[in-house]
Amino acid sequence: MKIECWKTVGCDAVTREECPFSDEGMLCPKNCDKAFCTRGSLNAQTNDAHLLHDTTIDRSGCVKSICMACTFFLEHAPRIS
């Protein structure tokens, strides 16, 4: 089974319940220690305007703000048809 790193955070149910960013549609902030990147050095932030503004990328499943400019996420995320 393929795990999509942009859908996972490092917090447990208790931490998530107390988190002010746990409401539907809110992203974990970049400075949250539970929203770390599990891909290590593969988490390369892009400056590519075409990727950053690609309207075919389905960003709705992403839970971490750090992923919004991540090359891996932008190249592998589901697409809107």
PDB file of C-alpha atoms in Angstrom:
ATOM      1  CA  MET A   1       0.000   0.000   0.000  1.00  0.00           C
ATOM      2  CA  LYS A   2       1.363   3.393  -0.990  1.00  0.00           C
ATOM      3  CA  ILE A   3       1.558   5.965   1.808  1.00  0.00           C
ATOM      4  CA  GLU A   4       1.129   9.546   0.698  1.00  0.00           C
ATOM      5  CA  CYS A   5       3.406  11.528   3.017  1.00  0.00           C
ATOM      6  CA  TRP A   6       1.366  14.719   2.646  1.00  0.00           C
ATOM      7  CA  LYS A   7      -1.527  12.994   4.451  1.00  0.00           C
ATOM      8  CA  THR A   8       0.376  11.989   7.591  1.00  0.00           C
ATOM      9  CA  VAL A   9       1.392  13.886  10.710  1.00  0.00           C
ATOM     10  CA  GLY A  10       3.276  12.717  13.766  1.00  0.00           C
ATOM     11  CA  CYS A  11       0.671  13.490  16.394  1.00  0.00           C
ATOM     12  CA  ASP A  12      -1.512  11.032  18.240  1.00  0.00           C
ATOM     13  CA  ALA A  13      -5.260  11.326  18.824  1.00  0.00           C
ATOM     14  CA  VAL A  14      -4.855  13.245  22.119  1.00  0.00           C
ATOM     15  CA  THR A  15      -2.418  15.763  20.658  1.00  0.00           C
ATOM     16  CA  ARG A  16      -4.600  16.168  17.575  1.00  0.00           C
ATOM     17  CA  GLU A  17      -7.664  16.835  19.749  1.00  0.00           C
ATOM     18  CA  GLU A  18      -5.854  19.652  21.571  1.00  0.00           C
ATOM     19  CA  CYS A  19      -4.343  21.170  18.437  1.00  0.00           C
ATOM     20  CA  PRO A  20      -5.780  24.546  17.330  1.00  0.00           C
ATOM     21  CA  PHE A  21      -5.116  23.526  13.704  1.00  0.00           C
ATOM     22  CA  SER A  22      -7.111  20.288  13.794  1.00  0.00           C
ATOM     23  CA  ASP A  23     -10.305  21.783  12.382  1.00  0.00           C
ATOM     24  CA  GLU A  24     -11.414  20.576   8.963  1.00  0.00           C
ATOM     25  CA  GLY A  25      -9.528  22.312   6.186  1.00  0.00           C
ATOM     26  CA  MET A  26      -6.759  23.744   8.367  1.00  0.00           C
ATOM     27  CA  LEU A  27      -3.150  22.848   7.598  1.00  0.00           C
ATOM     28  CA  CYS A  28      -0.505  21.984  10.166  1.00  0.00           C
ATOM     29  CA  PRO A  29       1.839  24.984  10.262  1.00  0.00           C
ATOM     30  CA  LYS A  30       5.424  24.659   9.028  1.00  0.00           C
ATOM     31  CA  ASN A  31       6.834  25.215  12.510  1.00  0.00           C
ATOM     32  CA  CYS A  32       4.839  22.390  14.138  1.00  0.00           C
ATOM     33  CA  ASP A  33       7.177  19.648  15.373  1.00  0.00           C
ATOM     34  CA  LYS A  34       4.492  17.056  14.528  1.00  0.00           C
ATOM     35  CA  ALA A  35       4.277  18.140  10.884  1.00  0.00           C
ATOM     36  CA  PHE A  36       7.808  17.111  10.024  1.00  0.00           C
ATOM     37  CA  CYS A  37       8.632  15.695   6.623  1.00  0.00           C
ATOM     38  CA  THR A  38       8.997  11.924   6.572  1.00  0.00           C
ATOM     39  CA  ARG A  39      10.872  12.044   3.265  1.00  0.00           C
ATOM     40  CA  GLY A  40      14.014  13.633   4.725  1.00  0.00           C
ATOM     41  CA  SER A  41      16.236  15.086   2.035  1.00  0.00           C
ATOM     42  CA  LEU A  42      13.564  14.428  -0.582  1.00  0.00           C
ATOM     43  CA  ASN A  43      11.549  17.319   0.844  1.00  0.00           C
ATOM     44  CA  ALA A  44      12.903  19.908  -1.553  1.00  0.00           C
ATOM     45  CA  GLN A  45      10.953  23.148  -1.587  1.00  0.00           C
ATOM     46  CA  THR A  46      10.441  24.375  -5.138  1.00  0.00           C
ATOM     47  CA  ASN A  47      10.515  27.826  -6.688  1.00  0.00           C
ATOM     48  CA  ASP A  48       9.052  26.511  -9.951  1.00  0.00           C
ATOM     49  CA  ALA A  49       6.100  28.805 -10.642  1.00  0.00           C
ATOM     50  CA  HIS A  50       4.483  26.246 -12.957  1.00  0.00           C
ATOM     51  CA  LEU A  51       4.347  23.660 -10.164  1.00  0.00           C
ATOM     52  CA  LEU A  52       3.326  26.134  -7.472  1.00  0.00           C
ATOM     53  CA  HIS A  53       0.417  27.470  -9.515  1.00  0.00           C
ATOM     54  CA  ASP A  54      -0.638  24.245 -11.252  1.00  0.00           C
ATOM     55  CA  THR A  55      -4.429  24.227 -10.958  1.00  0.00           C
ATOM     56  CA  THR A  56      -4.668  20.508 -11.763  1.00  0.00           C
ATOM     57  CA  ILE A  57      -3.077  19.496  -8.434  1.00  0.00           C
ATOM     58  CA  ASP A  58      -5.604  18.265  -5.872  1.00  0.00           C
ATOM     59  CA  ARG A  59      -4.413  19.974  -2.697  1.00  0.00           C
ATOM     60  CA  SER A  60      -7.482  18.970  -0.665  1.00  0.00           C
ATOM     61  CA  GLY A  61      -5.855  15.855   0.828  1.00  0.00           C
ATOM     62  CA  CYS A  62      -2.765  17.657   2.063  1.00  0.00           C
ATOM     63  CA  VAL A  63      -2.650  18.220   5.830  1.00  0.00           C
ATOM     64  CA  LYS A  64       0.721  20.000   6.210  1.00  0.00           C
ATOM     65  CA  SER A  65       1.520  23.492   4.950  1.00  0.00           C
ATOM     66  CA  ILE A  66       5.157  22.475   4.405  1.00  0.00           C
ATOM     67  CA  CYS A  67       3.971  20.228   1.564  1.00  0.00           C
ATOM     68  CA  MET A  68       2.378  23.027  -0.457  1.00  0.00           C
ATOM     69  CA  ALA A  69       5.759  24.005  -1.938  1.00  0.00           C
ATOM     70  CA  CYS A  70       7.338  20.534  -1.834  1.00  0.00           C
ATOM     71  CA  THR A  71       8.537  19.279  -5.203  1.00  0.00           C
ATOM     72  CA  PHE A  72       7.641  15.674  -4.329  1.00  0.00           C
ATOM     73  CA  PHE A  73       4.075  16.590  -3.359  1.00  0.00           C
ATOM     74  CA  LEU A  74       3.534  18.829  -6.360  1.00  0.00           C
ATOM     75  CA  GLU A  75       4.809  16.152  -8.762  1.00  0.00           C
ATOM     76  CA  HIS A  76       3.049  13.153  -7.145  1.00  0.00           C
ATOM     77  CA  ALA A  77      -0.200  14.504  -5.720  1.00  0.00           C
ATOM     78  CA  PRO A  78      -3.490  13.398  -7.239  1.00  0.00           C
ATOM     79  CA  ARG A  79      -4.742  15.488 -10.119  1.00  0.00           C
ATOM     80  CA  ILE A  80      -8.113  17.097 -10.613  1.00  0.00           C
ATOM     81  CA  SER A  81      -9.676  15.935 -13.844  1.00  0.00           C
TER      82      SER A  81
END
